[in-house]
PDB file of C-alpha atoms in Angstrom:
ATOM      1  CA  MET F   1      88.706 153.935  76.241  1.00 62.00           C
ATOM      2  CA  LYS F   2      91.559 156.868  76.964  1.00 70.00           C
ATOM      3  CA  TRP F   3      91.572 155.972  80.795  1.00 73.00           C
ATOM      4  CA  MET F   4      92.788 152.506  79.573  1.00 79.00           C
ATOM      5  CA  GLN F   5      94.991 153.806  76.528  1.00 83.00           C
ATOM      6  CA  SER F   6      97.262 156.080  79.833  1.00 90.00           C
ATOM      7  CA  MET F   7      97.400 152.634  81.904  1.00 95.00           C
ATOM      8  CA  LEU F   8      98.740 150.752  79.168  1.00 97.00           C
ATOM      9  CA  LYS F   9     101.489 153.198  78.163  1.00 97.00           C
ATOM     10  CA  LEU F  10     104.496 150.741  80.123  1.00 98.00           C
ATOM     11  CA  TYR F  11     102.937 147.779  81.315  1.00 98.00           C
ATOM     12  CA  ALA F  12     105.457 145.736  83.295  1.00 98.00           C
ATOM     13  CA  ILE F  13     105.047 141.803  83.892  1.00 98.00           C
ATOM     14  CA  THR F  14     106.596 140.332  86.290  1.00 98.00           C
ATOM     15  CA  ASP F  15     109.092 137.533  86.340  1.00 95.00           C
ATOM     16  CA  ARG F  16     111.214 135.615  89.052  1.00 94.00           C
ATOM     17  CA  ASN F  17     113.887 134.487  86.566  1.00 91.00           C
ATOM     18  CA  TRP F  18     115.919 137.908  87.860  1.00 93.00           C
ATOM     19  CA  LEU F  19     115.093 138.448  91.141  1.00 94.00           C
ATOM     20  CA  LYS F  20     118.808 138.554  92.073  1.00 87.00           C
ATOM     21  CA  ASP F  21     119.088 139.225  95.824  1.00 92.00           C
ATOM     22  CA  GLU F  22     115.860 140.848  96.047  1.00 95.00           C
ATOM     23  CA  THR F  23     112.231 139.852  96.347  1.00 97.00           C
ATOM     24  CA  LEU F  24     109.809 140.316  93.629  1.00 98.00           C
ATOM     25  CA  TYR F  25     108.242 142.840  96.125  1.00 98.00           C
ATOM     26  CA  GLN F  26     111.009 144.909  96.053  1.00 98.00           C
ATOM     27  CA  GLN F  27     111.556 144.486  92.001  1.00 98.00           C
ATOM     28  CA  VAL F  28     107.879 145.599  91.391  1.00 98.00           C
ATOM     29  CA  GLU F  29     107.798 148.531  93.921  1.00 98.00           C
ATOM     30  CA  LYS F  30     110.936 149.779  91.710  1.00 98.00           C
ATOM     31  CA  ALA F  31     108.890 149.575  88.573  1.00 98.00           C
ATOM     32  CA  LEU F  32     106.473 151.362  90.507  1.00 98.00           C
ATOM     33  CA  GLN F  33     108.636 153.905  91.467  1.00 98.00           C
ATOM     34  CA  GLY F  34     110.070 154.360  88.048  1.00 98.00           C
ATOM     35  CA  GLY F  35     106.263 155.172  86.642  1.00 98.00           C
ATOM     36  CA  VAL F  36     105.204 151.736  84.945  1.00 98.00           C
ATOM     37  CA  THR F  37     101.208 151.996  84.644  1.00 98.00           C
ATOM     38  CA  MET F  38     100.334 149.136  84.567  1.00 98.00           C
ATOM     39  CA  ILE F  39     101.818 145.730  86.636  1.00 98.00           C
ATOM     40  CA  GLN F  40     100.729 141.912  85.604  1.00 98.00           C
ATOM     41  CA  LEU F  41     101.757 139.278  88.299  1.00 98.00           C
ATOM     42  CA  ARG F  42     102.458 136.008  86.146  1.00 98.00           C
ATOM     43  CA  GLU F  43     103.479 133.152  88.312  1.00 97.00           C
ATOM     44  CA  LYS F  44     103.579 129.980  86.117  1.00 91.00           C
ATOM     45  CA  ASN F  45     105.312 127.389  88.965  1.00 93.00           C
ATOM     46  CA  LEU F  46     103.570 129.365  92.375  1.00 95.00           C
ATOM     47  CA  ASP F  47     100.484 127.031  94.195  1.00 96.00           C
ATOM     48  CA  ASP F  48      97.211 128.603  94.590  1.00 95.00           C
ATOM     49  CA  GLU F  49      97.530 129.462  98.097  1.00 97.00           C
ATOM     50  CA  SER F  50     101.283 131.390  97.649  1.00 97.00           C
ATOM     51  CA  PHE F  51     100.159 132.818  94.490  1.00 98.00           C
ATOM     52  CA  LEU F  52      97.195 134.586  96.177  1.00 98.00           C
ATOM     53  CA  GLN F  53      99.110 135.793  99.253  1.00 98.00           C
ATOM     54  CA  GLU F  54     101.697 137.231  96.896  1.00 98.00           C
ATOM     55  CA  ALA F  55      98.626 138.854  94.650  1.00 98.00           C
ATOM     56  CA  ILE F  56      96.727 140.407  97.918  1.00 98.00           C
ATOM     57  CA  GLU F  57     100.670 141.971  98.877  1.00 98.00           C
ATOM     58  CA  ILE F  58     101.164 143.445  95.753  1.00 98.00           C
ATOM     59  CA  LYS F  59      98.222 144.721  94.863  1.00 98.00           C
ATOM     60  CA  GLU F  60      98.366 146.879  97.909  1.00 98.00           C
ATOM     61  CA  LEU F  61     101.464 147.743  96.668  1.00 98.00           C
ATOM     62  CA  CYS F  62     100.115 148.912  93.503  1.00 98.00           C
ATOM     63  CA  HIS F  63      97.488 150.712  94.324  1.00 98.00           C
ATOM     64  CA  ARG F  64      99.526 152.543  96.645  1.00 98.00           C
ATOM     65  CA  TYR F  65     100.817 153.853  93.966  1.00 98.00           C
ATOM     66  CA  HIS F  66      97.639 154.204  91.828  1.00 97.00           C
ATOM     67  CA  VAL F  67      98.500 151.540  89.636  1.00 98.00           C
ATOM     68  CA  PRO F  68      96.188 148.809  88.341  1.00 98.00           C
ATOM     69  CA  LEU F  69      97.059 144.951  89.183  1.00 98.00           C
ATOM     70  CA  ILE F  70      96.231 142.393  86.157  1.00 98.00           C
ATOM     71  CA  ILE F  71      96.623 138.416  87.217  1.00 98.00           C
ATOM     72  CA  ASN F  72      97.985 136.552  84.343  1.00 98.00           C
ATOM     73  CA  ASP F  73      95.843 133.406  83.899  1.00 96.00           C
ATOM     74  CA  ASN F  74      94.356 132.507  87.022  1.00 97.00           C
ATOM     75  CA  LEU F  75      90.999 133.498  87.576  1.00 98.00           C
ATOM     76  CA  GLU F  76      90.725 131.762  91.387  1.00 98.00           C
ATOM     77  CA  VAL F  77      93.599 133.776  92.450  1.00 98.00           C
ATOM     78  CA  ALA F  78      91.978 136.719  89.929  1.00 98.00           C
ATOM     79  CA  ILE F  79      88.530 136.604  92.356  1.00 98.00           C
ATOM     80  CA  HIS F  80      89.671 136.059  95.684  1.00 98.00           C
ATOM     81  CA  CYS F  81      92.416 138.981  95.604  1.00 98.00           C
ATOM     82  CA  ASP F  82      90.254 140.942  94.224  1.00 98.00           C
ATOM     83  CA  ALA F  83      92.241 142.498  91.249  1.00 98.00           C
ATOM     84  CA  ASP F  84      91.639 144.920  88.868  1.00 98.00           C
ATOM     85  CA  GLY F  85      91.730 142.370  85.841  1.00 98.00           C
ATOM     86  CA  ILE F  86      92.850 139.629  84.506  1.00 98.00           C
ATOM     87  CA  HIS F  87      94.780 138.506  81.252  1.00 98.00           C
ATOM     88  CA  ILE F  88      94.512 135.375  79.495  1.00 98.00           C
ATOM     89  CA  GLY F  89      95.813 133.766  76.201  1.00 96.00           C
ATOM     90  CA  GLN F  90      94.889 131.710  73.286  1.00 95.00           C
ATOM     91  CA  ASP F  91      94.735 128.387  74.959  1.00 93.00           C
ATOM     92  CA  ASP F  92      93.519 129.668  78.572  1.00 93.00           C
ATOM     93  CA  ILE F  93      90.220 130.154  80.052  1.00 95.00           C
ATOM     94  CA  SER F  94      87.367 131.793  77.947  1.00 96.00           C
ATOM     95  CA  ILE F  95      86.457 135.616  77.890  1.00 97.00           C
ATOM     96  CA  GLU F  96      82.611 134.533  78.079  1.00 97.00           C
ATOM     97  CA  THR F  97      83.642 132.446  81.771  1.00 97.00           C
ATOM     98  CA  VAL F  98      85.804 135.702  82.942  1.00 98.00           C
ATOM     99  CA  LYS F  99      82.486 137.846  82.066  1.00 97.00           C
ATOM    100  CA  GLU F 100      80.139 135.833  84.313  1.00 97.00           C
ATOM    101  CA  ARG F 101      82.664 134.998  86.879  1.00 98.00           C
ATOM    102  CA  PHE F 102      84.571 138.090  87.371  1.00 98.00           C
ATOM    103  CA  PRO F 103      82.386 141.062  85.819  1.00 97.00           C
ATOM    104  CA  HIS F 104      83.222 144.438  85.534  1.00 96.00           C
ATOM    105  CA  LYS F 105      86.889 143.861  85.002  1.00 97.00           C
ATOM    106  CA  ILE F 106      89.534 144.556  82.588  1.00 97.00           C
ATOM    107  CA  ILE F 107      89.916 141.547  80.499  1.00 98.00           C
ATOM    108  CA  GLY F 108      93.255 141.153  78.343  1.00 98.00           C
ATOM    109  CA  VAL F 109      94.022 139.201  75.951  1.00 98.00           C
ATOM    110  CA  THR F 110      96.987 137.780  74.131  1.00 97.00           C
ATOM    111  CA  ALA F 111      96.613 137.789  70.100  1.00 97.00           C
ATOM    112  CA  HIS F 112      98.913 136.783  67.526  1.00 96.00           C
ATOM    113  CA  ASN F 113      97.277 138.150  64.470  1.00 96.00           C
ATOM    114  CA  LEU F 114      94.108 140.126  62.926  1.00 97.00           C
ATOM    115  CA  ASP F 115      91.612 137.088  63.330  1.00 97.00           C
ATOM    116  CA  GLU F 116      92.446 136.068  67.100  1.00 97.00           C
ATOM    117  CA  ALA F 117      92.075 139.999  67.383  1.00 98.00           C
ATOM    118  CA  LEU F 118      89.345 140.233  66.043  1.00 98.00           C
ATOM    119  CA  ILE F 119      87.350 137.366  67.526  1.00 98.00           C
ATOM    120  CA  ALA F 120      88.621 138.230  71.032  1.00 98.00           C
ATOM    121  CA  LYS F 121      87.392 141.977  70.625  1.00 98.00           C
ATOM    122  CA  GLN F 122      83.720 141.093  69.798  1.00 98.00           C
ATOM    123  CA  ALA F 123      83.959 138.548  72.855  1.00 97.00           C
ATOM    124  CA  GLY F 124      84.414 141.060  75.058  1.00 97.00           C
ATOM    125  CA  ALA F 125      87.909 141.986  75.243  1.00 98.00           C
ATOM    126  CA  THR F 126      89.091 145.156  77.116  1.00 97.00           C
ATOM    127  CA  TYR F 127      92.429 145.514  75.598  1.00 97.00           C
ATOM    128  CA  LEU F 128      94.914 142.871  73.309  1.00 98.00           C
ATOM    129  CA  GLY F 129      98.190 142.471  73.862  1.00 98.00           C
ATOM    130  CA  MET F 130      99.652 141.759  70.071  1.00 98.00           C
ATOM    131  CA  GLY F 131     102.493 140.002  69.605  1.00 95.00           C
ATOM    132  CA  ALA F 132     105.450 138.956  69.537  1.00 95.00           C
ATOM    133  CA  VAL F 133     106.749 141.936  68.119  1.00 96.00           C
ATOM    134  CA  PHE F 134     110.366 141.160  68.472  1.00 94.00           C
ATOM    135  CA  PRO F 135     112.436 137.597  69.560  1.00 87.00           C
ATOM    136  CA  THR F 136     111.428 136.701  72.939  1.00 79.00           C
ATOM    137  CA  SER F 137     113.127 134.746  75.312  1.00 70.00           C
ATOM    138  CA  THR F 138     109.741 134.406  77.878  1.00 65.00           C
ATOM    139  CA  LYS F 139     108.038 132.537  75.269  1.00 62.00           C
ATOM    140  CA  ASP F 140     108.604 129.228  72.922  1.00 60.00           C
ATOM    141  CA  HIS F 141     108.007 128.736  69.973  1.00 65.00           C
ATOM    142  CA  THR F 142     106.791 132.486  68.690  1.00 70.00           C
ATOM    143  CA  ILE F 143     106.420 133.508  65.635  1.00 78.00           C
ATOM    144  CA  PRO F 144     107.141 137.550  65.104  1.00 87.00           C
ATOM    145  CA  LEU F 145     104.478 139.633  64.411  1.00 95.00           C
ATOM    146  CA  ALA F 146     105.540 141.850  61.550  1.00 95.00           C
ATOM    147  CA  ILE F 147     104.985 145.514  62.079  1.00 96.00           C
ATOM    148  CA  ASP F 148     102.995 146.338  59.051  1.00 97.00           C
ATOM    149  CA  ASP F 149     100.392 143.580  60.249  1.00 97.00           C
ATOM    150  CA  LEU F 150     100.487 145.519  63.689  1.00 98.00           C
ATOM    151  CA  LYS F 151      99.970 148.779  62.278  1.00 98.00           C
ATOM    152  CA  HIS F 152      96.930 147.201  60.215  1.00 98.00           C
ATOM    153  CA  ILE F 153      95.417 145.596  62.997  1.00 98.00           C
ATOM    154  CA  THR F 154      95.728 149.052  65.260  1.00 98.00           C
ATOM    155  CA  SER F 155      93.701 150.708  62.304  1.00 97.00           C
ATOM    156  CA  VAL F 156      90.976 147.773  62.471  1.00 97.00           C
ATOM    157  CA  ILE F 157      90.137 147.247  65.827  1.00 97.00           C
ATOM    158  CA  ASP F 158      88.751 149.768  67.981  1.00 95.00           C
ATOM    159  CA  ILE F 159      90.104 148.242  71.633  1.00 97.00           C
ATOM    160  CA  PRO F 160      93.512 149.545  72.724  1.00 97.00           C
ATOM    161  CA  ILE F 161      96.258 147.359  71.388  1.00 98.00           C
ATOM    162  CA  VAL F 162      99.527 146.880  73.597  1.00 98.00           C
ATOM    163  CA  ALA F 163     102.663 145.526  71.925  1.00 98.00           C
ATOM    164  CA  ILE F 164     104.120 142.899  73.517  1.00 97.00           C
ATOM    165  CA  GLY F 165     107.452 140.524  72.974  1.00 95.00           C
ATOM    166  CA  GLY F 166     111.152 140.829  73.392  1.00 94.00           C
ATOM    167  CA  ILE F 167     110.780 144.958  73.232  1.00 97.00           C
ATOM    168  CA  SER F 168     113.541 146.575  74.687  1.00 97.00           C
ATOM    169  CA  LEU F 169     115.010 150.659  74.531  1.00 96.00           C
ATOM    170  CA  ASP F 170     117.013 149.263  71.571  1.00 96.00           C
ATOM    171  CA  ASN F 171     114.216 148.227  69.355  1.00 97.00           C
ATOM    172  CA  ILE F 172     111.201 150.316  71.105  1.00 98.00           C
ATOM    173  CA  MET F 173     111.378 152.964  68.072  1.00 97.00           C
ATOM    174  CA  LYS F 174     110.740 150.679  65.496  1.00 97.00           C
ATOM    175  CA  LEU F 175     107.293 150.535  67.004  1.00 98.00           C
ATOM    176  CA  LYS F 176     106.559 155.008  66.089  1.00 97.00           C
ATOM    177  CA  GLY F 177     103.700 155.305  64.203  1.00 96.00           C
ATOM    178  CA  THR F 178     102.031 151.818  64.788  1.00 97.00           C
ATOM    179  CA  GLY F 179      99.102 152.885  66.525  1.00 97.00           C
ATOM    180  CA  VAL F 180      99.649 150.657  69.842  1.00 97.00           C
ATOM    181  CA  ALA F 181      98.655 152.431  73.259  1.00 97.00           C
ATOM    182  CA  GLY F 182     101.685 151.103  74.906  1.00 97.00           C
ATOM    183  CA  VAL F 183     104.177 148.247  75.291  1.00 98.00           C
ATOM    184  CA  ALA F 184     104.252 145.199  77.726  1.00 98.00           C
ATOM    185  CA  VAL F 185     107.812 144.182  78.765  1.00 98.00           C
ATOM    186  CA  VAL F 186     109.137 141.777  81.019  1.00 97.00           C
ATOM    187  CA  SER F 187     113.322 141.392  81.085  1.00 96.00           C
ATOM    188  CA  ALA F 188     113.412 145.102  79.653  1.00 97.00           C
ATOM    189  CA  VAL F 189     112.310 145.780  83.174  1.00 98.00           C
ATOM    190  CA  PHE F 190     113.071 142.980  85.593  1.00 97.00           C
ATOM    191  CA  LYS F 191     116.310 142.120  84.501  1.00 96.00           C
ATOM    192  CA  SER F 192     117.818 145.659  84.872  1.00 96.00           C
ATOM    193  CA  ASP F 193     120.603 146.404  87.306  1.00 96.00           C
ATOM    194  CA  ASP F 194     118.700 149.626  87.572  1.00 98.00           C
ATOM    195  CA  ILE F 195     115.092 148.778  87.570  1.00 98.00           C
ATOM    196  CA  VAL F 196     114.266 152.506  88.365  1.00 98.00           C
ATOM    197  CA  GLY F 197     116.277 153.912  85.687  1.00 98.00           C
ATOM    198  CA  SER F 198     114.989 151.746  83.005  1.00 98.00           C
ATOM    199  CA  VAL F 199     111.649 152.171  83.405  1.00 98.00           C
ATOM    200  CA  LYS F 200     112.190 155.866  83.197  1.00 98.00           C
ATOM    201  CA  GLN F 201     113.774 155.621  79.858  1.00 98.00           C
ATOM    202  CA  LEU F 202     111.422 153.249  78.351  1.00 98.00           C
ATOM    203  CA  LEU F 203     108.142 155.659  79.246  1.00 97.00           C
ATOM    204  CA  LYS F 204     110.211 158.434  77.675  1.00 97.00           C
ATOM    205  CA  ALA F 205     110.637 156.187  74.668  1.00 97.00           C
ATOM    206  CA  VAL F 206     106.586 154.869  74.889  1.00 97.00           C
ATOM    207  CA  GLU F 207     105.796 158.865  75.068  1.00 94.00           C
ATOM    208  CA  SER F 208     107.716 159.350  71.488  1.00 93.00           C
ATOM    209  CA  LEU F 209     105.908 156.445  69.729  1.00 93.00           C
TER     210      LEU F 209
END
């Protein structure tokens, strides 16, 4: 699993809320230039045709930088663009369905506590996104996962775990010693006026965890 742990070091999740005068493609390329190790394409409001076209273009971009592309939640888009994997939440499609229709791919699963983590691991998840570790504006009604609980989960779950939720340069070092493989970030990258610079700073911090 060492290959997966290195991919999860700095995991950027896209968000259209902060495009400003740029395209999502341009922002993703800046994130890749800065050194992100995985990209998740998250589109909750695009129709499938537009999502697929975007996914095809961004997959080609990611692969140019030797970085895997994960599709959030949409199995059809993931299959048709031949993404490297898919990330699903607790209320999304089942892991069993993903394994049947999208075999030999990365399967990421969001979990909020030890019980959910154990179930996802046993069902065949490749990695877990655990959180929210800090308050976040990108998800409504999130219950924070205590740092001590995160540390306990990483000690008993033997697949890579990435911390997610409200992570920024201001609080990332609070995750030191938790045993996470990396961090997943949204606004810390895509809200930044200097995406390349922010990614480089985050990457340096992650390597100290």
